[in-house]
PDB file of C-alpha atoms and ligand atoms in Angstrom:
ATOM      1  CA  MET A   1     161.128  72.138 222.175  1.00 92.00           C
ATOM      2  CA  LYS A   2     161.560  69.107 219.950  1.00 96.00           C
ATOM      3  CA  VAL A   3     158.628  66.700 220.443  1.00 98.00           C
ATOM      4  CA  LEU A   4     159.820  63.099 220.600  1.00 98.00           C
ATOM      5  CA  LEU A   5     156.513  61.417 221.522  1.00 98.00           C
ATOM      6  CA  ASN A   6     153.219  63.229 221.121  1.00 98.00           C
ATOM      7  CA  GLU A   7     150.041  62.639 223.124  1.00 98.00           C
ATOM      8  CA  GLN A   8     148.634  60.146 220.645  1.00 98.00           C
ATOM      9  CA  GLN A   9     151.843  58.128 220.518  1.00 98.00           C
ATOM     10  CA  LEU A  10     151.999  58.076 224.313  1.00 98.00           C
ATOM     11  CA  ALA A  11     148.376  56.960 224.594  1.00 98.00           C
ATOM     12  CA  ASN A  12     148.946  54.165 222.054  1.00 98.00           C
ATOM     13  CA  GLY A  13     152.100  53.074 223.864  1.00 98.00           C
ATOM     14  CA  VAL A  14     150.394  52.942 227.248  1.00 98.00           C
ATOM     15  CA  ARG A  15     147.558  50.893 225.735  1.00 98.00           C
ATOM     16  CA  ARG A  16     150.107  48.402 224.359  1.00 98.00           C
ATOM     17  CA  LEU A  17     151.777  48.265 227.761  1.00 98.00           C
ATOM     18  CA  ALA A  18     148.423  47.617 229.465  1.00 98.00           C
ATOM     19  CA  ASP A  19     147.737  44.757 227.024  1.00 98.00           C
ATOM     20  CA  ASP A  20     151.128  43.200 227.802  1.00 98.00           C
ATOM     21  CA  VAL A  21     150.498  43.516 231.536  1.00 98.00           C
ATOM     22  CA  LYS A  22     147.076  41.853 231.125  1.00 98.00           C
ATOM     23  CA  GLN A  23     148.691  39.039 229.105  1.00 98.00           C
ATOM     24  CA  THR A  24     151.187  38.412 231.890  1.00 98.00           C
ATOM     25  CA  TYR A  25     148.945  38.625 234.957  1.00 98.00           C
ATOM     26  CA  GLY A  26     145.471  37.747 233.656  1.00 98.00           C
ATOM     27  CA  ASP A  27     142.933  38.172 236.443  1.00 97.00           C
ATOM     28  CA  GLN A  28     145.473  37.726 239.250  1.00 97.00           C
ATOM     29  CA  PRO A  29     145.588  40.458 241.893  1.00 98.00           C
ATOM     30  CA  LEU A  30     148.436  42.870 241.238  1.00 98.00           C
ATOM     31  CA  THR A  31     150.248  45.594 243.163  1.00 98.00           C
ATOM     32  CA  ILE A  32     151.542  48.415 240.995  1.00 98.00           C
ATOM     33  CA  LEU A  33     154.250  50.482 242.555  1.00 98.00           C
ATOM     34  CA  GLY A  34     154.953  53.832 240.900  1.00 97.00           C
ATOM     35  CA  VAL A  35     158.405  55.339 241.357  1.00 96.00           C
ATOM     36  CA  MET A  36     157.849  58.943 242.348  1.00 95.00           C
ATOM     37  CA  THR A  37     157.769  61.441 240.909  1.00 94.00           C
ATOM     38  CA  GLY A  38     158.528  60.612 237.294  1.00 96.00           C
ATOM     39  CA  SER A  39     155.965  57.833 236.927  1.00 98.00           C
ATOM     40  CA  VAL A  40     152.865  59.820 237.978  1.00 97.00           C
ATOM     41  CA  MET A  41     151.464  60.233 234.455  1.00 98.00           C
ATOM     42  CA  LEU A  42     152.174  56.656 233.409  1.00 98.00           C
ATOM     43  CA  LEU A  43     150.780  55.376 236.715  1.00 98.00           C
ATOM     44  CA  ALA A  44     147.516  57.293 236.334  1.00 98.00           C
ATOM     45  CA  ASP A  45     147.062  56.373 232.665  1.00 98.00           C
ATOM     46  CA  LEU A  46     148.071  52.720 233.011  1.00 98.00           C
ATOM     47  CA  VAL A  47     145.985  51.748 236.049  1.00 98.00           C
ATOM     48  CA  ARG A  48     142.828  53.040 234.375  1.00 98.00           C
ATOM     49  CA  LEU A  49     143.320  50.477 231.595  1.00 98.00           C
ATOM     50  CA  LEU A  50     143.685  47.524 233.985  1.00 98.00           C
ATOM     51  CA  ALA A  51     140.744  45.618 235.407  1.00 97.00           C
ATOM     52  CA  MET A  52     142.287  42.960 237.682  1.00 97.00           C
ATOM     53  CA  PRO A  53     142.058  43.450 241.480  1.00 98.00           C
ATOM     54  CA  LEU A  54     144.675  46.164 241.785  1.00 98.00           C
ATOM     55  CA  ARG A  55     146.530  47.882 244.586  1.00 97.00           C
ATOM     56  CA  VAL A  56     148.382  51.072 243.794  1.00 97.00           C
ATOM     57  CA  GLY A  57     151.327  52.288 245.823  1.00 96.00           C
ATOM     58  CA  VAL A  58     154.302  54.559 245.466  1.00 96.00           C
ATOM     59  CA  VAL A  59     157.961  54.542 246.391  1.00 96.00           C
ATOM     60  CA  GLN A  60     160.230  57.550 246.178  1.00 94.00           C
ATOM     61  CA  ALA A  61     163.539  57.234 244.381  1.00 90.00           C
ATOM     62  CA  SER A  62     165.657  60.104 243.204  1.00 79.00           C
ATOM     63  CA  SER A  63     169.042  59.813 241.592  1.00 69.00           C
ATOM     64  CA  TYR A  64     169.147  63.048 239.676  1.00 55.00           C
ATOM     65  CA  ARG A  65     169.360  65.828 242.223  1.00 56.00           C
ATOM     66  CA  GLY A  66     167.549  68.248 239.952  1.00 56.00           C
ATOM     67  CA  GLY A  67     169.827  68.626 236.947  1.00 65.00           C
ATOM     68  CA  MET A  68     171.081  66.344 234.198  1.00 67.00           C
ATOM     69  CA  THR A  69     173.906  64.582 236.018  1.00 68.00           C
ATOM     70  CA  PRO A  70     173.129  61.762 238.428  1.00 63.00           C
ATOM     71  CA  GLY A  71     173.863  62.044 242.122  1.00 69.00           C
ATOM     72  CA  GLN A  72     173.447  59.579 244.948  1.00 77.00           C
ATOM     73  CA  LEU A  73     170.348  57.420 244.745  1.00 82.00           C
ATOM     74  CA  HIS A  74     167.827  58.009 247.525  1.00 83.00           C
ATOM     75  CA  VAL A  75     165.033  55.529 248.214  1.00 87.00           C
ATOM     76  CA  ASP A  76     162.198  56.376 250.570  1.00 87.00           C
ATOM     77  CA  SER A  77     159.815  53.467 251.120  1.00 87.00           C
ATOM     78  CA  ARG A  78     157.710  54.996 253.882  1.00 86.00           C
ATOM     79  CA  LEU A  79     154.640  55.348 251.657  1.00 87.00           C
ATOM     80  CA  MET A  80     154.889  51.813 250.325  1.00 91.00           C
ATOM     81  CA  PRO A  81     152.091  49.291 250.901  1.00 92.00           C
ATOM     82  CA  ASP A  82     152.841  45.831 252.365  1.00 94.00           C
ATOM     83  CA  ILE A  83     153.931  43.664 249.428  1.00 97.00           C
ATOM     84  CA  ALA A  84     154.609  40.341 251.200  1.00 97.00           C
ATOM     85  CA  GLY A  85     153.155  37.476 249.144  1.00 98.00           C
ATOM     86  CA  ARG A  86     152.036  39.803 246.351  1.00 98.00           C
ATOM     87  CA  ASP A  87     152.802  40.114 242.669  1.00 98.00           C
ATOM     88  CA  VAL A  88     154.430  43.507 242.262  1.00 98.00           C
ATOM     89  CA  LEU A  89     154.995  45.551 239.127  1.00 98.00           C
ATOM     90  CA  ILE A  90     157.341  48.505 239.597  1.00 98.00           C
ATOM     91  CA  ILE A  91     156.814  51.256 237.068  1.00 98.00           C
ATOM     92  CA  ASP A  92     159.160  54.122 236.308  1.00 97.00           C
ATOM     93  CA  ASP A  93     159.456  56.856 233.729  1.00 98.00           C
ATOM     94  CA  ILE A  94     162.808  55.914 232.220  1.00 98.00           C
ATOM     95  CA  PHE A  95     165.476  53.232 232.316  1.00 97.00           C
ATOM     96  CA  ASP A  96     168.736  55.078 231.771  1.00 96.00           C
ATOM     97  CA  THR A  97     171.739  53.436 233.455  1.00 94.00           C
ATOM     98  CA  GLY A  98     169.290  51.062 235.141  1.00 95.00           C
ATOM     99  CA  ARG A  99     170.785  51.576 238.585  1.00 93.00           C
ATOM    100  CA  THR A 100     167.538  52.913 240.068  1.00 93.00           C
ATOM    101  CA  MET A 101     165.554  49.831 238.994  1.00 95.00           C
ATOM    102  CA  VAL A 102     168.256  47.427 240.178  1.00 95.00           C
ATOM    103  CA  LYS A 103     168.364  49.033 243.600  1.00 93.00           C
ATOM    104  CA  LEU A 104     164.567  49.157 243.891  1.00 94.00           C
ATOM    105  CA  SER A 105     164.178  45.538 242.763  1.00 95.00           C
ATOM    106  CA  GLU A 106     166.717  44.416 245.357  1.00 94.00           C
ATOM    107  CA  LEU A 107     164.912  46.338 248.067  1.00 93.00           C
ATOM    108  CA  LEU A 108     161.516  44.910 247.088  1.00 95.00           C
ATOM    109  CA  HIS A 109     162.825  41.346 246.857  1.00 95.00           C
ATOM    110  CA  SER A 110     163.878  41.648 250.499  1.00 94.00           C
ATOM    111  CA  MET A 111     160.215  42.245 251.426  1.00 95.00           C
ATOM    112  CA  GLN A 112     159.083  38.707 250.429  1.00 97.00           C
ATOM    113  CA  PRO A 113     156.789  39.505 247.498  1.00 98.00           C
ATOM    114  CA  ARG A 114     155.499  36.601 245.341  1.00 98.00           C
ATOM    115  CA  SER A 115     157.074  38.169 242.266  1.00 98.00           C
ATOM    116  CA  VAL A 116     158.644  41.432 241.125  1.00 98.00           C
ATOM    117  CA  ARG A 117     158.551  42.691 237.551  1.00 98.00           C
ATOM    118  CA  THR A 118     159.485  46.082 236.136  1.00 98.00           C
ATOM    119  CA  ALA A 119     157.940  48.333 233.501  1.00 98.00           C
ATOM    120  CA  VAL A 120     159.143  51.633 232.092  1.00 98.00           C
ATOM    121  CA  LEU A 121     157.801  54.217 229.699  1.00 98.00           C
ATOM    122  CA  LEU A 122     161.193  54.833 228.088  1.00 98.00           C
ATOM    123  CA  LEU A 123     164.465  52.969 227.688  1.00 98.00           C
ATOM    124  CA  LYS A 124     167.446  55.011 226.583  1.00 97.00           C
ATOM    125  CA  ASP A 125     169.288  52.918 224.029  1.00 95.00           C
ATOM    126  CA  GLY A 126     172.918  52.168 224.808  1.00 95.00           C
ATOM    127  CA  CYS A 127     173.035  53.844 228.227  1.00 95.00           C
ATOM    128  CA  GLN A 128     172.625  50.795 230.464  1.00 96.00           C
ATOM    129  CA  LYS A 129     175.245  50.088 233.106  1.00 96.00           C
ATOM    130  CA  VAL A 130     173.591  46.998 234.594  1.00 96.00           C
ATOM    131  CA  GLU A 131     172.750  43.455 233.441  1.00 97.00           C
ATOM    132  CA  MET A 132     169.057  43.781 234.238  1.00 97.00           C
ATOM    133  CA  ARG A 133     166.484  44.882 231.637  1.00 98.00           C
ATOM    134  CA  PRO A 134     162.890  45.889 232.381  1.00 98.00           C
ATOM    135  CA  ASP A 135     160.229  43.230 231.734  1.00 98.00           C
ATOM    136  CA  PHE A 136     158.130  45.795 229.860  1.00 98.00           C
ATOM    137  CA  VAL A 137     159.489  48.706 227.787  1.00 98.00           C
ATOM    138  CA  THR A 138     156.954  51.025 226.177  1.00 98.00           C
ATOM    139  CA  PHE A 139     159.331  53.038 223.956  1.00 98.00           C
ATOM    140  CA  ASN A 140     163.037  52.869 223.102  1.00 98.00           C
ATOM    141  CA  ILE A 141     164.526  56.317 222.662  1.00 98.00           C
ATOM    142  CA  PRO A 142     167.935  57.686 221.624  1.00 96.00           C
ATOM    143  CA  ASP A 143     170.409  58.994 224.209  1.00 96.00           C
ATOM    144  CA  GLU A 144     168.961  62.475 224.727  1.00 95.00           C
ATOM    145  CA  PHE A 145     167.760  64.223 227.875  1.00 95.00           C
ATOM    146  CA  VAL A 146     163.972  64.220 227.722  1.00 97.00           C
ATOM    147  CA  VAL A 147     161.245  65.966 229.717  1.00 98.00           C
ATOM    148  CA  GLY A 148     157.471  65.857 229.976  1.00 98.00           C
ATOM    149  CA  TYR A 149     154.803  63.250 230.786  1.00 98.00           C
ATOM    150  CA  GLY A 150     156.298  63.008 234.283  1.00 98.00           C
ATOM    151  CA  LEU A 151     159.963  63.512 233.419  1.00 97.00           C
ATOM    152  CA  ASP A 152     161.621  66.613 234.819  1.00 96.00           C
ATOM    153  CA  TYR A 153     164.553  68.929 234.402  1.00 95.00           C
ATOM    154  CA  GLU A 154     165.288  70.677 237.708  1.00 92.00           C
ATOM    155  CA  ASP A 155     161.814  69.669 238.902  1.00 92.00           C
ATOM    156  CA  GLU A 156     160.015  71.376 236.029  1.00 95.00           C
ATOM    157  CA  TYR A 157     158.308  70.270 232.797  1.00 97.00           C
ATOM    158  CA  ARG A 158     156.649  67.169 234.336  1.00 98.00           C
ATOM    159  CA  ASN A 159     153.245  68.515 233.347  1.00 98.00           C
ATOM    160  CA  LEU A 160     153.890  68.555 229.582  1.00 98.00           C
ATOM    161  CA  PRO A 161     151.442  66.141 227.912  1.00 98.00           C
ATOM    162  CA  TYR A 162     154.177  65.018 225.469  1.00 98.00           C
ATOM    163  CA  VAL A 163     157.811  63.883 225.761  1.00 98.00           C
ATOM    164  CA  GLY A 164     160.271  66.370 224.334  1.00 98.00           C
ATOM    165  CA  VAL A 165     163.938  67.232 224.148  1.00 97.00           C
ATOM    166  CA  LEU A 166     164.999  70.567 225.632  1.00 94.00           C
ATOM    167  CA  GLU A 167     166.814  72.657 223.065  1.00 92.00           C
ATOM    168  CA  GLU A 168     169.416  75.349 223.734  1.00 93.00           C
ATOM    169  CA  GLU A 169     166.758  78.115 223.634  1.00 95.00           C
ATOM    170  CA  ASP A 170     164.608  76.234 226.165  1.00 93.00           C
ATOM    171  CA  LEU A 171     167.592  75.852 228.486  1.00 94.00           C
ATOM    172  CA  GLN A 172     168.453  79.523 228.150  1.00 95.00           C
ATOM    173  CA  ARG A 173     164.883  80.569 228.942  1.00 94.00           C
ATOM    174  CA  HIS A 174     164.897  78.164 231.892  1.00 95.00           C
ATOM    175  CA  ARG A 175     168.137  79.641 233.253  1.00 94.00           C
ATOM    176  CA  LEU A 176     166.854  83.205 232.962  1.00 95.00           C
ATOM    177  CA  ARG A 177     163.597  82.304 234.703  1.00 93.00           C
ATOM    178  CA  ARG A 178     165.486  80.603 237.534  1.00 93.00           C
ATOM    179  CA  GLN A 179     167.783  83.602 237.922  1.00 93.00           C
ATOM    180  CA  ALA A 180     164.775  85.903 238.160  1.00 93.00           C
ATOM    181  CA  GLU A 181     163.280  83.705 240.885  1.00 90.00           C
ATOM    182  CA  ARG A 182     166.356  84.028 243.123  1.00 85.00           C
TER     183      ARG A 182
HETATM  184  P1  IMP B 201     168.880  55.364 236.046  1.00 61.97           P
HETATM  185  O1  IMP B 201     169.040  54.946 237.473  1.00 61.97           O
HETATM  186  O2  IMP B 201     170.153  55.871 235.448  1.00 61.97           O
HETATM  187  O3  IMP B 201     168.239  54.309 235.172  1.00 61.97           O
HETATM  188  O4  IMP B 201     167.986  56.641 236.033  1.00 61.97           O
HETATM  189  C1  IMP B 201     166.644  56.577 236.224  1.00 61.97           C
HETATM  190  C2  IMP B 201     166.129  57.910 236.723  1.00 61.97           C
HETATM  191  O5  IMP B 201     166.904  59.034 236.246  1.00 61.97           O
HETATM  192  C3  IMP B 201     164.744  58.093 236.189  1.00 61.97           C
HETATM  193  O6  IMP B 201     163.779  57.651 237.107  1.00 61.97           O
HETATM  194  C4  IMP B 201     164.669  59.586 235.945  1.00 61.97           C
HETATM  195  O7  IMP B 201     164.151  60.222 237.091  1.00 61.97           O
HETATM  196  C5  IMP B 201     166.082  60.055 235.744  1.00 61.97           C
HETATM  197  N1  IMP B 201     166.387  60.284 234.312  1.00 61.97           N
HETATM  198  C6  IMP B 201     167.194  59.555 233.508  1.00 61.97           C
HETATM  199  N2  IMP B 201     167.233  60.051 232.262  1.00 61.97           N
HETATM  200  C7  IMP B 201     166.415  61.122 232.249  1.00 61.97           C
HETATM  201  C8  IMP B 201     166.000  62.074 231.217  1.00 61.97           C
HETATM  202  O8  IMP B 201     166.381  62.020 230.038  1.00 61.97           O
HETATM  203  N3  IMP B 201     165.141  63.045 231.627  1.00 61.97           N
HETATM  204  C9  IMP B 201     164.671  63.146 232.892  1.00 61.97           C
HETATM  205  N4  IMP B 201     165.018  62.285 233.870  1.00 61.97           N
HETATM  206  C10 IMP B 201     165.872  61.289 233.552  1.00 61.97           C
HETATM  207 MG1   MG B 202     162.650  59.403 238.487  1.00 61.97          MG
END
């Protein structure tokens, strides 16, 4: 697999992101909402670098139904904390077309928060299909399908400590393994 961002680069990026978040919110209470499941790594690493009074919640959104082509976007807000009157920062793994963030922002705005901002680990250059841009972008990356550090391909590879690009051999091995599982 081709490594795009190694552990050290990721750690440095998350530290920069945490500094930007501190700059913006200061000591104000903040609610961080991680978009499941892709943001788990970023969520865990980021919140440990923040010291303001912090609430952590999750919301489930899935647009890719496993593979590399997007399907219908599903949002499940049943695990979400009450955000009325609160400053909310949504965090996600990647801003691709941007449709997931737009839909989530709209949903959250309808819940009367004090403010809603968005942060992502990755932004795929040139792939956006919406006007909106995240308030915080940790890394800009080229238009390639990436996995690791929370990002999946068919629900696998989220546990990789780096962000990488699956190569043809990786895909072939993946297909064979999946066939064997059936
Ligand atoms: P968007 O709605 O097109 O911005 O897509 C955002 C969602 O698609 C992310 O939360 C990811 O789950 C998924 N996604 C987009 N690009 C990639 C990728 O390169 N690898 C893995 N997942 C991706
Ligand atoms: Mg996702």
